[in-house]
């Protein structure tokens, strides 16, 4: 084989390996848009919100959110999703000063089929199970301090570059750990739509809506709409997704944030 032919073969192999690597990155980036994907990931999400309460306070919430799938036989997975918030806030309850510590933890378990269901709308992925709110808050102003239980579920379709669906849960208060606590009777709704490119960029819109059925103010619904851009990169051999989001509080109550906020999210990925 001539030197020119050898060089051509090496260039073709290099191009092929680059294309395959890019395709693998795009597939992994798309898996990350599935809240119950069969891979271990650790998102660390920092949210910054403003104009909370009568004194227009502010809050920084860093959610540590490990996702761990557990194989149950040949057909099913159990996916554990934990949200443990670390909070710093200032004047969120009038002139209440600053607080720093843990908020209440949300633990969810989803029973999900290993194989998606093929439909005309795309591959259907779903999961259902229990959710528990665990009173880990270290200050009265950082969480309700109530142990709660309820159902949770997620359903989504993936077709081509698109991922769209919704995650929901409802939690009722079961045990109060402190006196004179407000009732816990809350529905969380997170519809989402994501477009992932072949170069592992993801563009997303979702909302995080909370409906407090027993709100004393009479205003029950609060939550932002989030507009996000994410990119899957590698630091050494470690896949990491980096995301930035703008948040606009489309619905607010006297106790919630208002206006614009922002999010910085770093997700460490551990493919099987």
Short mmCIF file of N, CA and C in Angstrom, two decimals, residues 29-145:
data_model
loop_
_atom_site.label_atom_id
_atom_site.label_comp_id
_atom_site.label_asym_id
_atom_site.label_seq_id
_atom_site.Cartn_x
_atom_site.Cartn_y
_atom_site.Cartn_z
N UNK A 29 -26.27 12.74 25.85
CA UNK A 29 -26.94 14.01 26.16
C UNK A 29 -28.46 13.84 26.11
N UNK A 30 -28.93 13.03 25.18
CA UNK A 30 -30.38 12.79 25.08
C UNK A 30 -30.87 11.96 26.26
N UNK A 31 -30.08 10.98 26.69
CA UNK A 31 -30.46 10.19 27.87
C UNK A 31 -30.62 11.08 29.10
N UNK A 32 -29.79 12.11 29.20
CA UNK A 32 -29.86 12.99 30.37
C UNK A 32 -31.15 13.80 30.42
N UNK A 33 -31.87 13.88 29.31
CA UNK A 33 -33.14 14.59 29.32
C UNK A 33 -34.27 13.72 29.87
N UNK A 34 -33.98 12.45 30.09
CA UNK A 34 -34.94 11.51 30.66
C UNK A 34 -34.72 11.43 32.17
N UNK A 35 -35.67 11.90 33.00
CA UNK A 35 -35.47 11.91 34.45
C UNK A 35 -35.27 10.53 35.06
N UNK A 36 -35.67 9.44 34.33
CA UNK A 36 -35.52 8.10 34.87
C UNK A 36 -34.69 7.23 33.92
N UNK A 37 -33.68 7.85 33.30
CA UNK A 37 -32.79 7.10 32.42
C UNK A 37 -32.01 6.06 33.21
N UNK A 38 -31.61 4.99 32.52
CA UNK A 38 -30.89 3.91 33.16
C UNK A 38 -29.39 4.21 33.20
N UNK A 39 -29.03 5.28 33.88
CA UNK A 39 -27.62 5.61 34.10
C UNK A 39 -27.51 6.42 35.38
N UNK A 40 -26.38 6.30 36.02
CA UNK A 40 -26.13 7.05 37.26
C UNK A 40 -25.71 8.46 36.90
N UNK A 41 -26.33 9.45 37.52
CA UNK A 41 -25.94 10.84 37.33
C UNK A 41 -26.08 11.58 38.64
N UNK A 42 -25.29 12.64 38.78
CA UNK A 42 -25.34 13.48 39.98
C UNK A 42 -25.44 14.94 39.54
N UNK A 43 -26.65 15.45 39.34
CA UNK A 43 -26.80 16.89 39.06
C UNK A 43 -26.61 17.72 40.33
N UNK A 44 -25.92 18.83 40.18
CA UNK A 44 -25.80 19.83 41.24
C UNK A 44 -26.33 21.13 40.65
N UNK A 45 -27.49 21.53 41.13
CA UNK A 45 -28.24 22.63 40.51
C UNK A 45 -28.38 23.79 41.49
N UNK A 46 -27.85 24.95 41.11
CA UNK A 46 -27.93 26.14 41.95
C UNK A 46 -28.94 27.12 41.35
N UNK A 47 -30.00 27.40 42.10
CA UNK A 47 -31.06 28.33 41.68
C UNK A 47 -30.96 29.62 42.48
N UNK A 48 -31.11 30.75 41.80
CA UNK A 48 -31.06 32.05 42.45
C UNK A 48 -32.37 32.79 42.16
N UNK A 49 -33.12 33.10 43.22
CA UNK A 49 -34.43 33.73 43.08
C UNK A 49 -34.49 34.98 43.96
N UNK A 50 -35.33 35.94 43.51
CA UNK A 50 -35.33 37.26 44.13
C UNK A 50 -36.76 37.72 44.42
N UNK A 51 -36.86 38.81 45.19
CA UNK A 51 -38.15 39.42 45.53
C UNK A 51 -39.07 38.44 46.23
N UNK A 52 -38.53 37.78 47.27
CA UNK A 52 -39.33 36.87 48.08
C UNK A 52 -39.91 37.60 49.28
N UNK A 53 -41.22 37.46 49.48
CA UNK A 53 -41.85 37.97 50.68
C UNK A 53 -41.98 39.48 50.73
N UNK A 54 -42.50 39.99 51.85
CA UNK A 54 -42.78 41.42 51.97
C UNK A 54 -41.54 42.30 52.00
N UNK A 55 -40.37 41.74 52.35
CA UNK A 55 -39.13 42.53 52.39
C UNK A 55 -38.28 42.34 51.14
N UNK A 56 -38.85 41.69 50.10
CA UNK A 56 -38.13 41.45 48.84
C UNK A 56 -36.77 40.79 49.09
N UNK A 57 -36.81 39.68 49.82
CA UNK A 57 -35.59 38.94 50.10
C UNK A 57 -35.12 38.14 48.89
N UNK A 58 -34.06 37.37 49.07
CA UNK A 58 -33.53 36.55 47.99
C UNK A 58 -33.07 35.21 48.56
N UNK A 59 -32.94 34.23 47.64
CA UNK A 59 -32.59 32.87 48.08
C UNK A 59 -31.70 32.20 47.04
N UNK A 60 -30.69 31.51 47.53
CA UNK A 60 -29.86 30.62 46.71
C UNK A 60 -30.11 29.19 47.18
N UNK A 61 -30.58 28.33 46.27
CA UNK A 61 -30.87 26.94 46.60
C UNK A 61 -30.02 26.03 45.72
N UNK A 62 -29.11 25.30 46.34
CA UNK A 62 -28.29 24.33 45.62
C UNK A 62 -28.83 22.94 45.89
N UNK A 63 -29.45 22.36 44.86
CA UNK A 63 -30.03 21.02 44.97
C UNK A 63 -29.01 19.97 44.54
N UNK A 64 -28.70 19.05 45.44
CA UNK A 64 -27.86 17.90 45.12
C UNK A 64 -28.80 16.75 44.82
N UNK A 65 -28.75 16.21 43.56
CA UNK A 65 -29.82 15.35 43.07
C UNK A 65 -29.30 14.05 42.46
N UNK A 66 -28.74 13.14 43.26
CA UNK A 66 -28.27 11.88 42.68
C UNK A 66 -29.41 11.03 42.13
N UNK A 67 -29.18 10.44 40.96
CA UNK A 67 -30.13 9.53 40.31
C UNK A 67 -29.44 8.18 40.18
N UNK A 68 -30.02 7.14 40.79
CA UNK A 68 -29.38 5.83 40.82
C UNK A 68 -30.38 4.77 40.38
N UNK A 69 -30.16 4.13 39.22
CA UNK A 69 -31.04 3.04 38.78
C UNK A 69 -30.63 1.71 39.40
N UNK A 70 -31.62 0.90 39.74
CA UNK A 70 -31.40 -0.43 40.30
C UNK A 70 -32.14 -1.43 39.41
N UNK A 71 -31.43 -2.41 38.88
CA UNK A 71 -32.04 -3.40 37.99
C UNK A 71 -32.84 -4.42 38.79
N UNK A 72 -34.09 -4.64 38.36
CA UNK A 72 -34.95 -5.64 38.99
C UNK A 72 -35.30 -6.69 37.94
N UNK A 73 -34.48 -7.73 37.85
CA UNK A 73 -34.71 -8.77 36.86
C UNK A 73 -34.38 -8.29 35.45
N UNK A 74 -35.05 -8.91 34.48
CA UNK A 74 -34.75 -8.62 33.08
C UNK A 74 -35.62 -7.52 32.49
N UNK A 75 -36.69 -7.14 33.17
CA UNK A 75 -37.67 -6.25 32.54
C UNK A 75 -37.87 -4.90 33.22
N UNK A 76 -37.46 -4.77 34.48
CA UNK A 76 -37.82 -3.57 35.24
C UNK A 76 -36.60 -2.95 35.90
N UNK A 77 -36.69 -1.64 36.10
CA UNK A 77 -35.72 -0.88 36.89
C UNK A 77 -36.44 -0.15 38.01
N UNK A 78 -35.74 0.04 39.10
CA UNK A 78 -36.18 0.96 40.15
C UNK A 78 -35.21 2.12 40.16
N UNK A 79 -35.71 3.33 39.92
CA UNK A 79 -34.84 4.51 39.85
C UNK A 79 -35.04 5.35 41.10
N UNK A 80 -33.97 5.57 41.81
CA UNK A 80 -33.99 6.43 43.00
C UNK A 80 -33.56 7.84 42.61
N UNK A 81 -34.43 8.82 42.93
CA UNK A 81 -34.11 10.23 42.69
C UNK A 81 -34.22 10.97 44.02
N UNK A 82 -33.13 11.60 44.42
CA UNK A 82 -33.07 12.34 45.68
C UNK A 82 -32.82 13.81 45.38
N UNK A 83 -33.55 14.69 46.08
CA UNK A 83 -33.29 16.13 45.97
C UNK A 83 -33.01 16.64 47.38
N UNK A 84 -31.75 16.95 47.65
CA UNK A 84 -31.33 17.45 48.95
C UNK A 84 -30.90 18.91 48.79
N UNK A 85 -31.69 19.88 49.27
CA UNK A 85 -31.37 21.29 49.06
C UNK A 85 -30.47 21.88 50.16
N UNK A 86 -29.47 22.63 49.71
CA UNK A 86 -28.64 23.45 50.61
C UNK A 86 -28.98 24.90 50.30
N UNK A 87 -29.43 25.63 51.32
CA UNK A 87 -30.05 26.94 51.09
C UNK A 87 -29.31 28.04 51.84
N UNK A 88 -29.12 29.15 51.16
CA UNK A 88 -28.75 30.41 51.81
C UNK A 88 -29.80 31.44 51.41
N UNK A 89 -30.35 32.13 52.38
CA UNK A 89 -31.39 33.10 52.07
C UNK A 89 -31.30 34.30 53.01
N UNK A 90 -31.92 35.39 52.56
CA UNK A 90 -31.88 36.62 53.34
C UNK A 90 -33.23 37.33 53.25
N UNK A 91 -33.83 37.62 54.41
CA UNK A 91 -35.08 38.39 54.51
C UNK A 91 -36.20 37.80 53.66
N UNK A 92 -36.37 36.48 53.70
CA UNK A 92 -37.45 35.87 52.91
C UNK A 92 -38.78 35.89 53.67
N UNK A 93 -38.76 36.13 54.96
CA UNK A 93 -39.99 36.19 55.76
C UNK A 93 -40.04 37.54 56.47
N UNK A 94 -40.08 38.61 55.67
CA UNK A 94 -39.96 39.94 56.25
C UNK A 94 -38.51 40.20 56.63
N UNK A 95 -38.31 41.04 57.65
CA UNK A 95 -36.95 41.35 58.10
C UNK A 95 -36.47 40.23 59.02
N UNK A 96 -36.21 39.08 58.42
CA UNK A 96 -35.90 37.87 59.20
C UNK A 96 -34.41 37.54 59.20
N UNK A 97 -33.58 38.36 58.57
CA UNK A 97 -32.16 38.10 58.55
C UNK A 97 -31.80 36.95 57.63
N UNK A 98 -30.60 36.41 57.82
CA UNK A 98 -30.07 35.36 56.95
C UNK A 98 -30.15 34.00 57.62
N UNK A 99 -30.36 32.99 56.79
CA UNK A 99 -30.31 31.60 57.24
C UNK A 99 -29.50 30.79 56.24
N UNK A 100 -28.79 29.79 56.77
CA UNK A 100 -28.01 28.88 55.92
C UNK A 100 -28.12 27.48 56.48
N UNK A 101 -28.37 26.51 55.61
CA UNK A 101 -28.42 25.12 56.06
C UNK A 101 -29.18 24.26 55.07
N UNK A 102 -29.63 23.12 55.57
CA UNK A 102 -30.37 22.16 54.75
C UNK A 102 -31.85 22.49 54.73
N UNK A 103 -32.49 22.27 53.59
CA UNK A 103 -33.93 22.27 53.50
C UNK A 103 -34.47 20.86 53.65
N UNK A 104 -35.77 20.67 53.40
CA UNK A 104 -36.36 19.35 53.46
C UNK A 104 -36.00 18.56 52.21
N UNK A 105 -35.69 17.27 52.37
CA UNK A 105 -35.27 16.40 51.29
C UNK A 105 -36.47 15.69 50.66
N UNK A 106 -36.48 15.60 49.33
CA UNK A 106 -37.50 14.83 48.63
C UNK A 106 -36.86 13.57 48.06
N UNK A 107 -37.40 12.42 48.46
CA UNK A 107 -36.92 11.13 47.96
C UNK A 107 -38.02 10.47 47.14
N UNK A 108 -37.70 10.12 45.88
CA UNK A 108 -38.67 9.49 44.99
C UNK A 108 -38.10 8.17 44.47
N UNK A 109 -39.00 7.20 44.28
CA UNK A 109 -38.66 5.92 43.68
C UNK A 109 -39.61 5.67 42.52
N UNK A 110 -39.05 5.32 41.36
CA UNK A 110 -39.86 5.08 40.16
C UNK A 110 -39.65 3.65 39.69
N UNK A 111 -40.73 2.88 39.59
CA UNK A 111 -40.68 1.58 38.95
C UNK A 111 -40.93 1.79 37.46
N UNK A 112 -39.98 1.38 36.62
CA UNK A 112 -40.04 1.70 35.20
C UNK A 112 -39.60 0.51 34.35
N UNK A 113 -40.28 0.23 33.23
CA UNK A 113 -39.83 -0.84 32.33
C UNK A 113 -38.46 -0.51 31.75
N UNK A 114 -37.65 -1.54 31.56
CA UNK A 114 -36.33 -1.32 30.98
C UNK A 114 -36.41 -0.90 29.52
N UNK A 115 -37.41 -1.41 28.79
CA UNK A 115 -37.53 -1.10 27.37
C UNK A 115 -38.67 -0.10 27.14
N UNK A 116 -38.45 0.94 26.34
CA UNK A 116 -39.53 1.89 26.04
C UNK A 116 -40.60 1.25 25.17
N UNK A 117 -41.78 1.84 25.18
CA UNK A 117 -42.90 1.38 24.37
C UNK A 117 -42.93 2.21 23.09
N UNK A 118 -42.90 1.55 21.94
CA UNK A 118 -42.94 2.27 20.66
C UNK A 118 -44.36 2.73 20.37
N UNK A 119 -44.52 4.02 20.08
CA UNK A 119 -45.82 4.60 19.76
C UNK A 119 -45.64 5.55 18.57
N UNK A 120 -46.74 5.98 17.93
CA UNK A 120 -46.60 6.97 16.84
C UNK A 120 -45.99 8.29 17.29
N UNK A 121 -46.06 8.60 18.59
CA UNK A 121 -45.50 9.84 19.11
C UNK A 121 -44.04 9.71 19.51
N UNK A 122 -43.48 8.51 19.36
CA UNK A 122 -42.10 8.28 19.76
C UNK A 122 -42.02 7.16 20.78
N UNK A 123 -40.83 6.93 21.31
CA UNK A 123 -40.64 5.91 22.33
C UNK A 123 -41.15 6.43 23.67
N UNK A 124 -42.12 5.72 24.24
CA UNK A 124 -42.72 6.11 25.51
C UNK A 124 -41.93 5.51 26.66
N UNK A 125 -41.50 6.37 27.59
CA UNK A 125 -40.84 5.95 28.81
C UNK A 125 -41.72 6.41 29.98
N UNK A 126 -41.95 5.54 30.94
CA UNK A 126 -42.79 5.93 32.07
C UNK A 126 -42.29 5.26 33.36
N UNK A 127 -42.68 5.85 34.46
CA UNK A 127 -42.35 5.29 35.76
C UNK A 127 -43.29 5.82 36.82
N UNK A 128 -43.60 5.00 37.80
CA UNK A 128 -44.48 5.41 38.91
C UNK A 128 -43.91 4.86 40.21
N UNK A 129 -44.29 5.51 41.30
CA UNK A 129 -43.84 5.03 42.60
C UNK A 129 -44.17 6.00 43.71
N UNK A 130 -43.55 5.82 44.87
CA UNK A 130 -43.80 6.69 46.02
C UNK A 130 -42.82 7.86 46.09
N UNK A 131 -43.27 8.92 46.75
CA UNK A 131 -42.41 10.06 47.06
C UNK A 131 -42.53 10.36 48.55
N UNK A 132 -41.43 10.74 49.16
CA UNK A 132 -41.42 11.07 50.58
C UNK A 132 -40.69 12.38 50.79
N UNK A 133 -41.33 13.30 51.52
CA UNK A 133 -40.64 14.51 51.94
C UNK A 133 -40.11 14.27 53.34
N UNK A 134 -38.79 14.39 53.49
CA UNK A 134 -38.12 14.06 54.75
C UNK A 134 -37.71 15.36 55.43
N UNK A 135 -38.11 15.57 56.70
CA UNK A 135 -37.87 16.85 57.37
C UNK A 135 -36.42 17.01 57.83
N UNK A 136 -35.54 17.31 56.88
CA UNK A 136 -34.12 17.49 57.18
C UNK A 136 -33.75 18.96 57.38
N UNK A 137 -34.73 19.87 57.30
CA UNK A 137 -34.42 21.30 57.39
C UNK A 137 -33.81 21.63 58.74
N UNK A 138 -32.78 22.47 58.72
CA UNK A 138 -32.04 22.82 59.93
C UNK A 138 -32.50 24.13 60.56
N UNK A 139 -33.51 24.77 59.94
CA UNK A 139 -34.06 26.02 60.46
C UNK A 139 -35.53 26.08 60.09
N UNK A 140 -36.35 26.70 60.93
CA UNK A 140 -37.79 26.78 60.66
C UNK A 140 -38.09 27.48 59.35
N UNK A 141 -37.21 28.39 58.93
CA UNK A 141 -37.44 29.14 57.70
C UNK A 141 -36.84 28.48 56.46
N UNK A 142 -36.22 27.31 56.63
CA UNK A 142 -35.62 26.61 55.50
C UNK A 142 -36.45 25.43 55.01
N UNK A 143 -37.53 25.11 55.71
CA UNK A 143 -38.39 24.00 55.29
C UNK A 143 -39.57 23.87 56.23
N UNK A 144 -40.55 23.08 55.84
CA UNK A 144 -41.74 22.90 56.66
C UNK A 144 -41.46 22.09 57.92
N UNK A 145 -40.53 21.15 57.85
CA UNK A 145 -40.30 20.29 58.99
C UNK A 145 -41.37 19.23 59.17
#
